[in-house]
Amino acid sequence: MSTALITGITGQDGSYLAEFLLEKGYDVIGVVRRTSHDSYERIGHLLDRLRVVPADLLDQHSLTSVIKDHRPDEIYNLAAQSFVPTSWSQPVLTGEFTALGVTRILEAIRLAHPTARFYQASSSEMFGKAQESPQSEQTPFYPRSPYGVAKVYGHWITVNYRESYGIHAVSGILFNHESPRRGLEFVTRKVSHGVARIKFGLAKEIRLGNLDARRDWGYAGDYVDAMWRMLQQPEPDDYVVGTGVMHSVRDLVEIAFGHVGLDWQDFVKVDPSLVRPAEVEHLLADGRKAEAALGWKPTVSFEELVRMMVDADIAKLEAAR
């Protein structure tokens, strides 16, 4: 039985990845901060099938100890301060977790278990002010937020440890991927949850920032499959993962409200305070390398994803009534 260690297991991607690996027969170990305020809501149904151990991306010793004690075959680093707006108000903390945290894990692997295979969760936010469209593995990075800058550091330190120490380390440059398990602070879930609340008469509006921002949105359950496929390759490499289709925030709200028979223009208010200091206008994946090398393709369309999220939030509110 192969063993996989996942940081950020209580998050959206961590929960889907844990499910995916358990179905494949892995022994799954989830790393959580001892002082974490995250609930186990997303992995509550898995707790009897996996092990949870304490460690912290801010603490080198704890990471080295966990990797030394468990000697996992595969390590997936999904933990980060991952909400872009928060990175503006907490840029130093974002750098500690999202940038230097990657170095600490890689150093722990180098010291304690250098044959482990390592996956780093890179991000399309690294492209930021995109220098070309669509964006491929060769597109120059131009991050436009402290989060994006931190992810660029995490990406390049992964490449550096791969080339310097021969560690089997890969980066998945994943474009936006969402699900009913997405946090309420993210725009997709803010919209789906807001639509559900409006449908039940619990709210009258949703306040959003830039409706013209365009993103390549996919389903998180699909994307964890791509993560796993990257670590099964004989040689480590980096891959862009996305759908190759771009939609605006306006498209998102139109589909979400339309799904429940409402006109979004009656409920969506633009709030200038929610616009980023430096906006990322459009991100679009060129995923041809991942498709060719990994055999990976998305299975859920944007429209299906939005309807899935709205339905899930409606079901949650119905269950709570």
mmCIF file of C-alpha atoms in Angstrom:
data_model
loop_
_atom_site.group_PDB
_atom_site.id
_atom_site.type_symbol
_atom_site.label_atom_id
_atom_site.label_comp_id
_atom_site.label_asym_id
_atom_site.label_seq_id
_atom_site.Cartn_x
_atom_site.Cartn_y
_atom_site.Cartn_z
ATOM 1 C CA MET A 1 0.000 0.000 0.000
ATOM 2 C CA SER A 2 1.365 3.406 -1.002
ATOM 3 C CA THR A 3 1.308 6.193 1.568
ATOM 4 C CA ALA A 4 0.386 9.777 0.710
ATOM 5 C CA LEU A 5 0.811 12.798 2.960
ATOM 6 C CA ILE A 6 -1.419 15.818 2.294
ATOM 7 C CA THR A 7 -0.961 19.288 3.743
ATOM 8 C CA GLY A 8 -4.126 21.353 3.637
ATOM 9 C CA ILE A 9 -6.273 18.236 3.898
ATOM 10 C CA THR A 10 -9.148 20.138 5.554
ATOM 11 C CA GLY A 11 -9.478 22.425 2.520
ATOM 12 C CA GLN A 12 -11.433 21.977 -0.685
ATOM 13 C CA ASP A 13 -8.665 20.323 -2.699
ATOM 14 C CA GLY A 14 -7.347 18.331 0.246
ATOM 15 C CA SER A 15 -10.709 16.710 0.883
ATOM 16 C CA TYR A 16 -11.233 15.739 -2.755
ATOM 17 C CA LEU A 17 -7.669 14.443 -3.047
ATOM 18 C CA ALA A 18 -8.039 12.376 0.138
ATOM 19 C CA GLU A 19 -11.208 10.771 -1.254
ATOM 20 C CA PHE A 20 -9.495 10.113 -4.575
ATOM 21 C CA LEU A 21 -6.425 8.477 -3.011
ATOM 22 C CA LEU A 22 -8.436 6.398 -0.541
ATOM 23 C CA GLU A 23 -10.428 4.993 -3.470
ATOM 24 C CA LYS A 24 -7.112 3.984 -5.039
ATOM 25 C CA GLY A 25 -6.089 2.112 -1.893
ATOM 26 C CA TYR A 26 -3.616 4.608 -0.459
ATOM 27 C CA ASP A 27 -2.827 5.006 3.200
ATOM 28 C CA VAL A 28 -3.619 8.722 3.606
ATOM 29 C CA ILE A 29 -2.056 10.980 6.234
ATOM 30 C CA GLY A 30 -3.405 14.500 6.656
ATOM 31 C CA VAL A 31 -1.297 17.283 8.133
ATOM 32 C CA VAL A 32 -3.137 19.873 10.243
ATOM 33 C CA ARG A 33 -1.936 22.735 12.389
ATOM 34 C CA ARG A 34 -2.286 21.964 16.086
ATOM 35 C CA THR A 35 -3.664 25.478 16.606
ATOM 36 C CA SER A 36 -5.815 25.320 13.473
ATOM 37 C CA HIS A 37 -9.305 26.764 13.686
ATOM 38 C CA ASP A 38 -10.300 24.907 10.514
ATOM 39 C CA SER A 39 -13.106 22.501 11.086
ATOM 40 C CA TYR A 40 -12.975 18.953 9.790
ATOM 41 C CA GLU A 41 -16.285 19.520 8.015
ATOM 42 C CA ARG A 42 -14.931 18.647 4.558
ATOM 43 C CA ILE A 43 -13.231 15.437 5.725
ATOM 44 C CA GLY A 44 -15.599 14.388 8.516
ATOM 45 C CA HIS A 45 -16.855 11.451 6.445
ATOM 46 C CA LEU A 46 -13.256 10.271 5.949
ATOM 47 C CA LEU A 47 -11.858 10.495 9.480
ATOM 48 C CA ASP A 48 -12.254 6.768 10.153
ATOM 49 C CA ARG A 49 -10.248 5.964 7.005
ATOM 50 C CA LEU A 50 -7.255 8.292 7.298
ATOM 51 C CA ARG A 51 -4.751 9.524 9.865
ATOM 52 C CA VAL A 52 -4.446 13.142 10.962
ATOM 53 C CA VAL A 53 -1.102 14.357 12.324
ATOM 54 C CA PRO A 54 -0.018 17.772 13.622
ATOM 55 C CA ALA A 55 2.609 19.875 11.846
ATOM 56 C CA ASP A 56 2.917 23.460 10.699
ATOM 57 C CA LEU A 57 4.250 25.080 7.512
ATOM 58 C CA LEU A 58 5.814 27.737 9.749
ATOM 59 C CA ASP A 59 7.798 25.168 11.739
ATOM 60 C CA GLN A 60 10.651 23.293 10.060
ATOM 61 C CA HIS A 61 11.126 20.758 12.844
ATOM 62 C CA SER A 62 7.503 19.586 12.845
ATOM 63 C CA LEU A 63 7.530 19.019 9.072
ATOM 64 C CA THR A 64 10.829 17.140 9.171
ATOM 65 C CA SER A 65 9.588 14.951 12.015
ATOM 66 C CA VAL A 66 6.343 14.018 10.254
ATOM 67 C CA ILE A 67 8.123 13.093 7.035
ATOM 68 C CA LYS A 68 10.821 11.175 8.920
ATOM 69 C CA ASP A 69 8.277 9.250 10.999
ATOM 70 C CA HIS A 70 5.871 8.315 8.194
ATOM 71 C CA ARG A 71 8.157 8.189 5.135
ATOM 72 C CA PRO A 72 5.323 8.785 2.640
ATOM 73 C CA ASP A 73 5.714 7.737 -0.983
ATOM 74 C CA GLU A 74 3.940 10.882 -2.162
ATOM 75 C CA ILE A 75 3.618 14.322 -0.579
ATOM 76 C CA TYR A 76 1.025 16.828 -1.765
ATOM 77 C CA ASN A 77 1.465 20.402 -0.557
ATOM 78 C CA LEU A 78 -1.981 21.981 -0.787
ATOM 79 C CA ALA A 79 -1.693 24.174 2.309
ATOM 80 C CA ALA A 80 -1.367 27.929 1.869
ATOM 81 C CA GLN A 81 -2.914 31.257 2.689
ATOM 82 C CA SER A 82 -4.908 30.904 -0.505
ATOM 83 C CA PHE A 83 -7.451 33.737 -0.554
ATOM 84 C CA VAL A 84 -6.080 36.470 -2.826
ATOM 85 C CA PRO A 85 -7.806 39.480 -1.136
ATOM 86 C CA THR A 86 -6.416 38.417 2.262
ATOM 87 C CA SER A 87 -2.913 38.473 0.806
ATOM 88 C CA TRP A 88 -3.218 42.251 0.459
ATOM 89 C CA SER A 89 -4.047 42.709 4.156
ATOM 90 C CA GLN A 90 -1.649 39.983 5.363
ATOM 91 C CA PRO A 91 1.211 39.968 2.834
ATOM 92 C CA VAL A 92 3.953 38.862 5.235
ATOM 93 C CA LEU A 93 1.947 35.952 6.627
ATOM 94 C CA THR A 94 1.006 34.959 3.070
ATOM 95 C CA GLY A 95 4.705 34.875 2.203
ATOM 96 C CA GLU A 96 5.532 32.765 5.250
ATOM 97 C CA PHE A 97 2.914 30.118 4.468
ATOM 98 C CA THR A 98 2.613 30.196 0.704
ATOM 99 C CA ALA A 99 6.270 30.814 -0.212
ATOM 100 C CA LEU A 100 8.627 29.840 2.606
ATOM 101 C CA GLY A 101 6.349 27.009 3.695
ATOM 102 C CA VAL A 102 7.205 25.254 0.417
ATOM 103 C CA THR A 103 10.913 25.566 1.163
ATOM 104 C CA ARG A 104 10.427 24.066 4.606
ATOM 105 C CA ILE A 105 8.648 21.023 3.190
ATOM 106 C CA LEU A 106 11.268 20.538 0.481
ATOM 107 C CA GLU A 107 14.047 20.867 3.046
ATOM 108 C CA ALA A 108 12.277 18.296 5.224
ATOM 109 C CA ILE A 109 12.138 15.926 2.246
ATOM 110 C CA ARG A 110 15.820 16.513 1.473
ATOM 111 C CA LEU A 111 16.844 15.840 5.065
ATOM 112 C CA ALA A 112 14.467 13.033 6.043
ATOM 113 C CA HIS A 113 13.154 11.218 2.964
ATOM 114 C CA PRO A 114 14.672 12.328 -0.366
ATOM 115 C CA THR A 115 13.052 9.543 -2.405
ATOM 116 C CA ALA A 116 9.518 10.836 -1.733
ATOM 117 C CA ARG A 117 7.657 12.318 -4.690
ATOM 118 C CA PHE A 118 6.477 15.898 -4.105
ATOM 119 C CA TYR A 119 3.567 17.835 -5.608
ATOM 120 C CA GLN A 120 3.466 21.625 -5.254
ATOM 121 C CA ALA A 121 0.163 23.422 -5.787
ATOM 122 C CA SER A 122 1.140 26.281 -8.056
ATOM 123 C CA SER A 123 -1.461 28.707 -9.363
ATOM 124 C CA SER A 124 -2.640 30.538 -12.459
ATOM 125 C CA GLU A 125 -2.371 33.699 -10.318
ATOM 126 C CA MET A 126 1.364 33.484 -11.065
ATOM 127 C CA PHE A 127 0.550 34.668 -14.612
ATOM 128 C CA GLY A 128 -1.338 37.688 -13.231
ATOM 129 C CA LYS A 129 -1.017 40.401 -15.880
ATOM 130 C CA ALA A 130 -0.880 37.735 -18.532
ATOM 131 C CA GLN A 131 1.809 38.307 -21.155
ATOM 132 C CA GLU A 132 0.045 36.069 -23.677
ATOM 133 C CA SER A 133 -3.225 34.196 -24.016
ATOM 134 C CA PRO A 134 -3.775 31.379 -23.428
ATOM 135 C CA GLN A 135 -1.104 30.714 -20.787
ATOM 136 C CA SER A 136 1.157 27.661 -21.081
ATOM 137 C CA GLU A 137 4.118 26.289 -19.127
ATOM 138 C CA GLN A 138 6.355 28.694 -21.116
ATOM 139 C CA THR A 139 4.349 31.863 -20.415
ATOM 140 C CA PRO A 140 6.329 34.368 -18.289
ATOM 141 C CA PHE A 141 5.000 34.996 -14.792
ATOM 142 C CA TYR A 142 3.726 38.470 -13.873
ATOM 143 C CA PRO A 143 1.950 38.124 -10.489
ATOM 144 C CA ARG A 144 -0.379 40.928 -9.429
ATOM 145 C CA SER A 145 -0.924 40.162 -5.731
ATOM 146 C CA PRO A 146 1.157 39.127 -2.727
ATOM 147 C CA TYR A 147 -0.446 35.683 -3.109
ATOM 148 C CA GLY A 148 0.662 35.442 -6.731
ATOM 149 C CA VAL A 149 4.180 36.564 -5.847
ATOM 150 C CA ALA A 150 4.373 33.968 -3.051
ATOM 151 C CA LYS A 151 3.183 31.238 -5.417
ATOM 152 C CA VAL A 152 5.906 32.179 -7.918
ATOM 153 C CA TYR A 153 8.492 31.717 -5.164
ATOM 154 C CA GLY A 154 6.977 28.347 -4.234
ATOM 155 C CA HIS A 155 7.052 27.290 -7.877
ATOM 156 C CA TRP A 156 10.674 28.207 -8.488
ATOM 157 C CA ILE A 157 11.965 26.777 -5.215
ATOM 158 C CA THR A 158 10.320 23.493 -6.252
ATOM 159 C CA VAL A 159 12.160 23.612 -9.576
ATOM 160 C CA ASN A 160 15.361 24.505 -7.720
ATOM 161 C CA TYR A 161 15.191 21.528 -5.350
ATOM 162 C CA ARG A 162 14.388 19.240 -8.273
ATOM 163 C CA GLU A 163 17.423 20.418 -10.209
ATOM 164 C CA SER A 164 19.766 20.828 -7.231
ATOM 165 C CA TYR A 165 19.026 17.678 -5.233
ATOM 166 C CA GLY A 166 17.343 15.327 -7.700
ATOM 167 C CA ILE A 167 14.048 15.331 -5.780
ATOM 168 C CA HIS A 168 11.068 14.072 -7.782
ATOM 169 C CA ALA A 169 9.208 17.374 -7.435
ATOM 170 C CA VAL A 170 6.464 18.670 -9.713
ATOM 171 C CA SER A 171 4.323 21.799 -9.863
ATOM 172 C CA GLY A 172 0.732 21.785 -11.000
ATOM 173 C CA ILE A 173 -0.115 25.228 -12.366
ATOM 174 C CA LEU A 174 -3.821 24.896 -11.733
ATOM 175 C CA PHE A 175 -6.324 27.410 -12.982
ATOM 176 C CA ASN A 176 -9.394 28.277 -10.906
ATOM 177 C CA HIS A 177 -11.185 25.167 -9.682
ATOM 178 C CA GLU A 178 -14.328 25.252 -7.600
ATOM 179 C CA SER A 179 -16.900 23.002 -5.930
ATOM 180 C CA PRO A 180 -19.632 22.976 -3.294
ATOM 181 C CA ARG A 181 -16.775 22.650 -0.767
ATOM 182 C CA ARG A 182 -15.270 26.007 -1.738
ATOM 183 C CA GLY A 183 -14.986 28.545 1.075
ATOM 184 C CA LEU A 184 -17.695 31.197 1.318
ATOM 185 C CA GLU A 185 -15.148 33.979 0.758
ATOM 186 C CA PHE A 186 -14.420 32.892 -2.829
ATOM 187 C CA VAL A 187 -16.512 34.563 -5.533
ATOM 188 C CA THR A 188 -18.013 31.369 -6.969
ATOM 189 C CA ARG A 189 -19.280 30.154 -3.596
ATOM 190 C CA LYS A 190 -20.224 33.688 -2.551
ATOM 191 C CA VAL A 191 -22.503 33.742 -5.587
ATOM 192 C CA SER A 192 -23.940 30.215 -5.239
ATOM 193 C CA HIS A 193 -24.582 30.664 -1.512
ATOM 194 C CA GLY A 194 -26.000 34.138 -2.085
ATOM 195 C CA VAL A 195 -28.391 32.852 -4.746
ATOM 196 C CA ALA A 196 -29.615 30.137 -2.370
ATOM 197 C CA ARG A 197 -30.168 32.670 0.414
ATOM 198 C CA ILE A 198 -32.039 35.016 -1.922
ATOM 199 C CA LYS A 199 -34.217 32.141 -3.134
ATOM 200 C CA PHE A 200 -35.230 31.421 0.474
ATOM 201 C CA GLY A 201 -35.805 35.087 1.288
ATOM 202 C CA LEU A 202 -32.802 35.230 3.631
ATOM 203 C CA ALA A 203 -30.971 37.946 1.659
ATOM 204 C CA LYS A 204 -31.795 40.663 -0.859
ATOM 205 C CA GLU A 205 -28.513 41.232 -2.677
ATOM 206 C CA ILE A 206 -24.971 40.072 -3.403
ATOM 207 C CA ARG A 207 -22.170 42.633 -3.429
ATOM 208 C CA LEU A 208 -19.363 41.923 -5.896
ATOM 209 C CA GLY A 209 -16.328 43.690 -7.330
ATOM 210 C CA ASN A 210 -15.196 43.487 -10.963
ATOM 211 C CA LEU A 211 -17.884 41.715 -13.001
ATOM 212 C CA ASP A 212 -15.676 41.823 -16.110
ATOM 213 C CA ALA A 213 -12.828 39.722 -14.668
ATOM 214 C CA ARG A 214 -12.546 36.539 -16.723
ATOM 215 C CA ARG A 215 -11.286 33.181 -15.493
ATOM 216 C CA ASP A 216 -10.827 29.592 -16.626
ATOM 217 C CA TRP A 217 -13.031 27.788 -14.083
ATOM 218 C CA GLY A 218 -13.160 23.998 -13.575
ATOM 219 C CA TYR A 219 -14.326 21.422 -11.044
ATOM 220 C CA ALA A 220 -11.981 20.661 -8.139
ATOM 221 C CA GLY A 221 -12.889 16.959 -8.199
ATOM 222 C CA ASP A 222 -11.409 16.738 -11.707
ATOM 223 C CA TYR A 223 -8.239 18.610 -10.812
ATOM 224 C CA VAL A 224 -7.079 16.323 -7.985
ATOM 225 C CA ASP A 225 -6.936 13.532 -10.589
ATOM 226 C CA ALA A 226 -4.437 15.665 -12.527
ATOM 227 C CA MET A 227 -2.325 16.143 -9.377
ATOM 228 C CA TRP A 228 -2.070 12.386 -8.891
ATOM 229 C CA ARG A 229 -1.263 11.753 -12.553
ATOM 230 C CA MET A 230 1.672 14.174 -12.367
ATOM 231 C CA LEU A 231 3.325 12.135 -9.618
ATOM 232 C CA GLN A 232 2.929 8.874 -11.562
ATOM 233 C CA GLN A 233 5.131 10.072 -14.424
ATOM 234 C CA PRO A 234 8.633 8.583 -14.695
ATOM 235 C CA GLU A 235 10.245 12.051 -14.811
ATOM 236 C CA PRO A 236 9.159 15.113 -12.811
ATOM 237 C CA ASP A 237 7.818 18.086 -14.751
ATOM 238 C CA ASP A 238 5.425 21.020 -14.449
ATOM 239 C CA TYR A 239 1.952 21.171 -16.000
ATOM 240 C CA VAL A 240 -0.737 23.766 -16.669
ATOM 241 C CA VAL A 241 -4.190 22.399 -15.816
ATOM 242 C CA GLY A 242 -7.406 24.082 -16.913
ATOM 243 C CA THR A 243 -10.434 23.794 -19.161
ATOM 244 C CA GLY A 244 -9.300 26.087 -21.975
ATOM 245 C CA VAL A 245 -12.596 28.008 -21.703
ATOM 246 C CA MET A 246 -12.918 31.451 -20.132
ATOM 247 C CA HIS A 247 -15.961 33.029 -18.457
ATOM 248 C CA SER A 248 -16.591 36.350 -16.732
ATOM 249 C CA VAL A 249 -17.936 36.917 -13.249
ATOM 250 C CA ARG A 250 -21.001 38.296 -15.045
ATOM 251 C CA ASP A 251 -21.438 34.907 -16.756
ATOM 252 C CA LEU A 252 -21.191 33.253 -13.346
ATOM 253 C CA VAL A 253 -23.981 35.301 -11.790
ATOM 254 C CA GLU A 254 -26.180 35.047 -14.869
ATOM 255 C CA ILE A 255 -26.050 31.224 -14.860
ATOM 256 C CA ALA A 256 -26.427 30.968 -11.084
ATOM 257 C CA PHE A 257 -29.483 33.220 -10.860
ATOM 258 C CA GLY A 258 -30.950 31.818 -14.065
ATOM 259 C CA HIS A 259 -30.803 28.338 -12.542
ATOM 260 C CA VAL A 260 -33.410 29.401 -9.962
ATOM 261 C CA GLY A 261 -35.439 31.529 -12.365
ATOM 262 C CA LEU A 262 -34.216 34.954 -11.217
ATOM 263 C CA ASP A 263 -32.713 37.942 -13.059
ATOM 264 C CA TRP A 264 -29.258 38.617 -11.602
ATOM 265 C CA GLN A 265 -29.498 42.341 -12.349
ATOM 266 C CA ASP A 266 -32.185 42.662 -9.686
ATOM 267 C CA PHE A 267 -29.876 41.387 -6.943
ATOM 268 C CA VAL A 268 -26.202 42.014 -7.767
ATOM 269 C CA LYS A 269 -24.635 45.273 -6.592
ATOM 270 C CA VAL A 270 -21.145 46.354 -7.646
ATOM 271 C CA ASP A 271 -19.066 47.434 -4.642
ATOM 272 C CA PRO A 272 -15.869 49.351 -5.592
ATOM 273 C CA SER A 273 -14.295 48.392 -2.250
ATOM 274 C CA LEU A 274 -14.197 44.764 -3.455
ATOM 275 C CA VAL A 275 -12.065 45.553 -6.508
ATOM 276 C CA ARG A 276 -8.441 44.429 -6.155
ATOM 277 C CA PRO A 277 -5.654 47.064 -5.920
ATOM 278 C CA ALA A 278 -4.072 45.433 -8.991
ATOM 279 C CA GLU A 279 -6.602 43.492 -11.032
ATOM 280 C CA VAL A 280 -6.017 40.291 -12.957
ATOM 281 C CA GLU A 281 -8.291 40.766 -15.957
ATOM 282 C CA HIS A 282 -8.185 37.390 -17.669
ATOM 283 C CA LEU A 283 -6.661 33.940 -17.210
ATOM 284 C CA LEU A 284 -6.999 31.136 -19.760
ATOM 285 C CA ALA A 285 -5.213 27.783 -19.674
ATOM 286 C CA ASP A 286 -3.360 26.144 -22.518
ATOM 287 C CA GLY A 287 -3.555 22.594 -21.138
ATOM 288 C CA ARG A 288 -2.324 20.714 -24.196
ATOM 289 C CA LYS A 289 0.772 19.393 -22.448
ATOM 290 C CA ALA A 290 -1.239 17.913 -19.560
ATOM 291 C CA GLU A 291 -3.702 16.354 -21.989
ATOM 292 C CA ALA A 292 -0.946 14.798 -24.091
ATOM 293 C CA ALA A 293 1.389 13.648 -21.299
ATOM 294 C CA LEU A 294 -1.111 12.829 -18.529
ATOM 295 C CA GLY A 295 -4.179 11.889 -20.538
ATOM 296 C CA TRP A 296 -6.167 14.343 -18.420
ATOM 297 C CA LYS A 297 -9.288 16.225 -19.491
ATOM 298 C CA PRO A 298 -11.958 18.042 -17.477
ATOM 299 C CA THR A 299 -15.293 16.215 -17.179
ATOM 300 C CA VAL A 300 -17.509 18.976 -15.735
ATOM 301 C CA SER A 301 -18.414 22.097 -17.736
ATOM 302 C CA PHE A 302 -18.624 25.590 -16.260
ATOM 303 C CA GLU A 303 -22.413 25.612 -16.515
ATOM 304 C CA GLU A 304 -22.646 22.213 -14.807
ATOM 305 C CA LEU A 305 -20.282 23.391 -12.070
ATOM 306 C CA VAL A 306 -22.284 26.529 -11.292
ATOM 307 C CA ARG A 307 -25.578 24.623 -11.172
ATOM 308 C CA MET A 308 -23.989 21.941 -8.964
ATOM 309 C CA MET A 309 -22.836 24.602 -6.496
ATOM 310 C CA VAL A 310 -26.198 26.383 -6.412
ATOM 311 C CA ASP A 311 -28.045 23.087 -5.905
ATOM 312 C CA ALA A 312 -25.688 22.112 -3.080
ATOM 313 C CA ASP A 313 -26.198 25.413 -1.256
ATOM 314 C CA ILE A 314 -29.963 25.181 -1.684
ATOM 315 C CA ALA A 315 -29.870 21.640 -0.245
ATOM 316 C CA LYS A 316 -27.823 22.850 2.750
ATOM 317 C CA LEU A 317 -30.293 25.613 3.527
ATOM 318 C CA GLU A 318 -33.238 23.247 3.138
ATOM 319 C CA ALA A 319 -31.618 20.778 5.529
ATOM 320 C CA ALA A 320 -31.080 23.533 8.095
ATOM 321 C CA ARG A 321 -34.676 24.776 8.057
#
